[in-house]
Amino acid sequence: MESKRTFLIVTNNPLVAECVPADYAVDFENITYREILVKVRDLVYAGHRLYTHPLSGSVKPNETPYKSVVVSRLPKGMEPEEAAIISNSIETFDKFTPRKRELTQQMFKDFQLIDYTLLCGAVGLDAAAGLSNRKSH
């Protein structure tokens, strides 16, 4: 992974937006998991490099509402392999039947924590330190 100055975290996870240090570039939007994938696809097609896999982790896309993906902050030239990865990730996402269930507040928090922890591992952040700096617990 490159320096934190050279990458952008694209996420719909409010925990990431709250806990990642301010000197990291975070593009947070309150959109769906699929919309995050489409946003990342558009960035990759525009030449941003894909630094984390769009379907990383063991949580299936139909089970969690949150996703964080790391791309280069600036375009570097479109890579066909990375364009294929993000396109295939969207196709894979679309194959999963949406689960019909009510998520409790605790479930939302748990899914946020899973995504945040995966992201921290990918970019070398101390997840516990970020959580301890939260304004609200």
Backbone as a ProteinNet text record, in pm:
[ID]
protein_1_A
[PRIMARY]
MESKRTFLIVTNNPLVAECVPADYAVDFENITYREILVKVRDLVYAGHRLYTHPLSGSVKPNETPYKSVVVSRLPKGMEPEEAAIISNSIETFDKFTPRKRELTQQMFKDFQLIDYTLLCGAVGLDAAAGLSNRKSH
[TERTIARY]
85.8	0	89.4	45.4	120.9	92.9	153.1	136.1	-7.9	-49.2	-185.8	-215.8	-114.5	-133.8	-170.4	-147.1	-168.9	-294.4	-367.5	-488.2	-611.9	-725.5	-857.4	-941.4	-1008	-1098.1	-1239.9	-1303.1	-1440.9	-1528.8	-1623.9	-1698.9	-1840.7	-1925.8	-2058.9	-2072.2	-1959.5	-1956.9	-1930.8	-2029.4	-2008.9	-1899.6	-1873.7	-1767.2	-1630.4	-1612.9	-1488.4	-1472.4	-1578.5	-1572.7	-1538.8	-1586.8	-1565.2	-1428.2	-1379.1	-1261.9	-1130	-1134.3	-1009.2	-951.3	-822	-761.6	-785	-791.1	-824.6	-722.3	-600	-500.7	-511.9	-613.2	-644.9	-759	-756.2	-864	-976.5	-1092.7	-1209.2	-1323.3	-1378.3	-1496.5	-1614.1	-1685.1	-1799.3	-1927.9	-2014.2	-2149	-2246.4	-2363.2	-2468.4	-2542.1	-2477.6	-2532.2	-2522.9	-2576.8	-2577.8	-2441.8	-2425.8	-2305.6	-2285.8	-2391.6	-2379	-2337.7	-2393.9	-2357.7	-2210.7	-2156.8	-2012.5	-1934.7	-1975.7	-1906.8	-1912.2	-2026.1	-2040	-1951.1	-1947.6	-1862.3	-1715.2	-1673.8	-1536.6	-1511.6	-1607.7	-1592.7	-1566	-1644	-1626.2	-1487.4	-1438.7	-1303.5	-1197.6	-1213.7	-1118.3	-1120.2	-1237.4	-1246.5	-1183	-1182.4	-1120.1	-969.1	-916.6	-772.7	-720.6	-809.8	-764.9	-729.9	-626	-583.6	-663.3	-691	-765.7	-665	-670.1	-573.6	-628	-759.7	-818.3	-925.6	-946.3	-1046.4	-1186.3	-1273.1	-1408.6	-1495.2	-1460.1	-1538.3	-1454.1	-1362.6	-1276.1	-1356.7	-1303	-1369.3	-1458.2	-1505.4	-1586.3	-1736.2	-1775.5	-1916.7	-1970.5	-2073.7	-2131.8	-2197	-2195.1	-2249.8	-2398	-2472.2	-2614.9	-2639.1	-2532.3	-2546.8	-2515	-2431.7	-2389.3	-2425.9	-2462.9	-2491.4	-2367.6	-2251.1	-2135.2	-2019.1	-1950.6	-1831.9	-1737.4	-1609.3	-1502.9	-1402.6	-1364.4	-1268.9	-1163.2	-1037.8	-927.9	-880.9	-872.5	-823.5	-717.1	-646.6	-549.9	-624.7	-564.7	-628.5	-634.1	-530.6	-523.4	-522.6	-576	-571.3	-427.1	-399.3	-265	-267.7	-384.9	-399.5	-482.6	-580	-672	-600.8	-623.1	-567.3	-679.9	-672.1	-779.4	-808.6	-704.7	-725.8	-809.5	-781.8	-856.5	-999	-1015.3	-1150.1	-1230.8	-1166.4	-1234.8	-1271.2	-1182.5	-1209.9	-1332.8	-1339.1	-1452.7	-1581	-1572.2	-1691.5	-1743.4	-1652.1	-1691.2	-1746.6	-1695.7	-1746.4	-1891.1	-1922.8	-2061.4	-2151.3	-2104	-2181.6	-2203.9	-2101.3	-2113.8	-2213.6	-2203.7	-2297.9	-2441	-2463.2	-2597.7	-2651.8	-2564.7	-2608.7	-2665.5	-2627.6	-2676.7	-2816.6	-2906.8	-3043	-3042	-3102.4	-3106.4	-3179.4	-3123.1	-3185.3	-3298.1	-3408.7	-3524.5	-3526.7	-3469.7	-3465.5	-3447.6	-3493.7	-3476	-3343	-3262.7	-3138.2	-3160.4	-3114.9	-3124	-3009.9	-3018.8	-2910.8	-2779.7	-2784.8	-2662.8	-2604.5	-2689	-2640	-2572	-2631.8	-2568.5	-2430.8	-2422	-2294	-2192.5	-2237.9	-2148.1	-2094.3	-2180.9	-2136.5	-2042.3	-2066.3	-1975	-1837.1	-1835.6	-1710	-1632.8	-1701.1	-1635.2	-1569	-1642.6	-1587.4	-1470.4	-1486.6	-1381.4	-1254.7	-1269.1	-1154.2	-1081.6	-1157.5	-1096.4	-1018.5	-1077	-1010.7	-881.3	-887.7	-769.1	-655.8	-688.9	-587.8	-524.9	-604.4	-554.8	-463.7	-493.1	-415.2	-317.6	-309.7	-213.3	-250.7	-379.3	-425.7	-448	-432.7	-463	-612.7	-689.7	-835.5	-876.9	-812.2	-847.9	-821.7	-712.3	-681	-787.5	-830.5	-935.8	-1065.5	-1100.3	-1223.5	-1216.3	-1097.9	-1085.9	-1095.4	-1075.3	-1083.8	-1222.9	-1318.3	-1454.8	-1515.5	-1599.6	-1670.1	-1782.1	-1849.9	-1961.2	-1938.6	-1970.7	-1949.2	-2078.4
-118.4	0	123.2	221.5	345.9	433.7	549.1	644.7	691.9	726.5	774.8	899.6	968.9	1088.5	1053.3	928.3	890.5	807.1	777.9	699	765.1	716.9	767.6	650.3	667.9	566.8	605.9	522.1	543.8	455	515.2	437.8	490.5	402.6	442	410.6	385.2	345.5	468.1	509.3	627	607.4	484.3	459	490.5	458.8	492.3	643.9	712.7	858.8	920.7	860.8	915.4	879.1	759.5	709	715.9	728.1	737.8	877.5	886.3	1017.8	1117.7	1243.5	1350.8	1366.6	1317.4	1333	1225.1	1140.5	1044.6	1101.9	1078.6	1124.3	1021.8	1065.4	977.1	1041	964.7	1007.1	927.7	988	922.7	973.4	880	913.3	813.3	860.7	775.9	710.6	611.1	540.9	389.9	311.1	165.7	104.2	-19.1	-97.7	-100.6	-130.2	-136.9	-1.9	105.2	238.5	270.5	217.8	231.9	161.5	39	-34.7	40.7	97.4	173.5	298	365.2	483.3	445.6	334.9	287.6	247.6	181.8	145.9	269.3	374.4	497.4	557.4	549.9	600.4	515.8	383.3	294.2	318	333.8	361.9	496.4	588.7	720.3	715.7	600.4	586.1	573.1	575.5	555.1	408.1	381.2	243.7	184.9	58.7	-14.9	-75.2	-32.4	-79.5	-189.4	-197.9	-308.2	-374	-501.2	-572.7	-529.1	-503.7	-456	-555.5	-682.7	-783.2	-849.2	-774.7	-830.1	-866.3	-956.2	-997.4	-1117.8	-1173.2	-1294.1	-1267	-1140.1	-1105.8	-1090.2	-1165.2	-1158.4	-1022.4	-974.3	-841.4	-826.3	-935.9	-924	-927.4	-942.7	-949.5	-818	-735.8	-611.3	-490.9	-381.8	-260.4	-173	-209	-120.6	-176.1	-82.8	-121.2	-3.5	-32.6	65.7	7.5	85.8	43.7	153	111.9	207.2	212.6	335.1	361	470.5	490.2	599.8	732.7	829.6	960.2	1027.7	1008.2	1068.9	961.3	991.6	894.5	868.1	743.6	705.1	632.7	616.9	542.1	417.4	395.5	283.8	151	59.9	-75.3	-172.8	-240.6	-332.8	-441.1	-491.1	-595.3	-543.1	-420.5	-361.7	-326.6	-283.3	-257.3	-386.8	-497.2	-626.8	-668.2	-643.4	-679.4	-605	-475.3	-399.2	-433.4	-453.8	-492.8	-629.2	-723.4	-856.6	-851.1	-759.9	-744.8	-697.1	-605.5	-558.3	-671.3	-747.9	-862.6	-964	-990.3	-1083.1	-1030.4	-902.3	-841.2	-861.9	-840.3	-850.9	-993.7	-1092.5	-1232.2	-1271.4	-1199	-1230.4	-1174.7	-1258.2	-1215.1	-1130.3	-1012.7	-931.4	-1006.3	-999.6	-1065.5	-978.8	-1042	-970.4	-989.8	-892.1	-898.1	-756.9	-738.9	-611.2	-613.7	-511	-500.3	-413.1	-461.7	-382.5	-280.8	-184.4	-85.9	-156.1	-259.4	-332.7	-401.7	-456.6	-521.4	-420.1	-301.6	-196.6	-164	-148.7	-117.6	-230.1	-353.9	-467.4	-469.1	-446.5	-445	-327.8	-214.4	-100.9	-137.9	-203.6	-241.3	-341.9	-438	-536.9	-466.5	-380.9	-309.4	-220.5	-148.9	-59	-138.1	-251.9	-333.3	-387.2	-432.9	-479.2	-366.4	-248.4	-133.2	-100.6	-96.7	-65	-162.9	-289.9	-389.4	-364.1	-319.2	-295.9	-173.9	-70.5	53.6	73.5	-22.1	-14.6	79.7	97.7	181.5	97.1	157.7	93.1	111.6	7.9	17.1	57.6	0.6	31.5	178.3	233	374.2	463.7	431.2	509.8	504.8	386.9	372.1	448.8	451.2	520.7	672.1	722.7	866.8	912.5	819.9	855.7	957.5	1042	1143.4	1080.4	981.3	914.1	764.6	697.2	551.6	479.2
0	0	0	-72.9	-80.8	40.8	43.6	152.5	162	284.6	305.6	223.4	180.2	97.1	-47.1	-85.7	-225.2	-246.3	-139.6	-161.1	-103.9	-151	-115.3	-67	45.3	98.2	56.1	-23.4	-67.3	19.8	90.5	189.2	208.9	255.6	302.8	452.4	515.8	655.9	744.2	823.2	908.1	1012.7	1054.1	1150.6	1089.4	963.1	893.7	888.5	850.1	841.3	976.1	1082.6	1216.8	1274.8	1247.3	1318.8	1243.1	1111.3	1036	1058.8	1087.5	1113.8	1000.2	1038.3	943.8	832	850.1	744.5	635.7	645.1	539.2	455.8	325.5	238.7	242.3	288.2	297.5	219.2	125.9	50.9	106.5	201.7	265.6	203.1	164.7	118.5	177.9	210.7	264.6	147.5	86.6	-29.5	-3	-93.6	-75.6	-108	-65.1	-96.7	-248.1	-321.9	-467.5	-525.4	-472.2	-520.5	-492.4	-382	-356.7	-466.8	-501.4	-607.4	-740.6	-772.3	-897.8	-894.8	-781.3	-766.8	-786.7	-724.9	-741	-886.7	-949.3	-1091.3	-1175.2	-1151.6	-1228.9	-1205.6	-1081.8	-1052.8	-1123.7	-1118.8	-1184.6	-1335.3	-1393.6	-1537.4	-1572	-1475.9	-1497.1	-1472.6	-1432.3	-1418.4	-1276.4	-1177.9	-1040.1	-1022.4	-945.7	-920.8	-805.5	-814.8	-713.4	-615.7	-487.8	-388.5	-298	-282	-206.2	-292.2	-268.6	-348	-305.7	-401.5	-370	-293.1	-294.4	-220.9	-112	-53.4	51.2	175.1	253	376.2	352.8	460.4	449.9	461.4	470.3	478.9	336.9	304.8	170.2	146.9	22.1	-5.3	26.7	30.8	63.8	214.3	293.1	438.1	507.4	446.7	510.6	424.4	486.5	409.4	386.6	445.6	444.1	362.5	295.1	219.1	210	229.5	210.8	112.7	13.8	-87.8	-99.9	-114.5	-125.9	-270.9	-322.1	-457.8	-450.4	-560.3	-563.2	-560.6	-495.6	-485.3	-623.2	-702.8	-835.3	-942.9	-1060.7	-1170.4	-1212.8	-1247	-1289.8	-1423.7	-1478.7	-1603.2	-1578.8	-1663.6	-1646.1	-1666.9	-1573.2	-1579.7	-1613	-1727.9	-1767.1	-1663.3	-1594.4	-1494.6	-1377.5	-1337.4	-1226.2	-1268.8	-1393.1	-1445	-1445.6	-1480.4	-1480	-1337.7	-1241.4	-1102	-1051	-1072.7	-1019.9	-1096.1	-1225.3	-1301.7	-1257.3	-1238.5	-1191.2	-1049.2	-968.4	-831.7	-831.7	-922.6	-933.4	-982.4	-1078.8	-1127.3	-1015.3	-937.1	-825.2	-723.7	-691.4	-598.1	-647.3	-776.6	-833	-831.5	-821.2	-816.9	-680.9	-577.8	-444.4	-425.9	-380.2	-352.4	-226.7	-231.7	-109.8	1.3	119.9	234.2	286.8	311.8	364.8	516.1	584.5	730.1	783.4	900.9	969.6	1043.2	1022.4	1095.8	1219.2	1332.2	1454.4	1456.1	1545.8	1560.1	1592.6	1675.7	1710.7	1588	1501.7	1380.1	1288.3	1274.5	1194.5	1251.7	1382.8	1447.5	1425.2	1435	1413.5	1270.8	1172.1	1032.6	1005.8	1069.8	1057	1111.7	1226.8	1290.1	1204.6	1146.6	1059.9	941.9	874.4	758.6	801	910.5	960.8	993.2	1058.2	1096	973	873.2	748.3	681.6	677.1	616.8	692.1	824.6	904.7	876.3	863.6	830.9	695	601	464.9	455.8	532.3	520.5	636.3	727.8	835.9	948.2	970.1	1081	1205.1	1321.1	1448.4	1474.2	1452.2	1465.2	1606.4	1706.4	1845.1	1877.8	1827.2	1851.9	1790.9	1670.6	1606.3	1683.9	1732.7	1810.3	1941.2	2002.6	2131.8	2115.4	1994.6	1969.6	1927.4	1924.5	1882.6	1977.4	1917.9	1998.3	2078.7	2018.7	2087.7	2083.9	2189.4	2196.6	2196.8
[MASK]
+++++++++++++++++++++++++++++++++++++++++++++++++++++++++++++++++++++++++++++++++++++++++++++++++++++++++++++++++++++++++++++++++++++++++

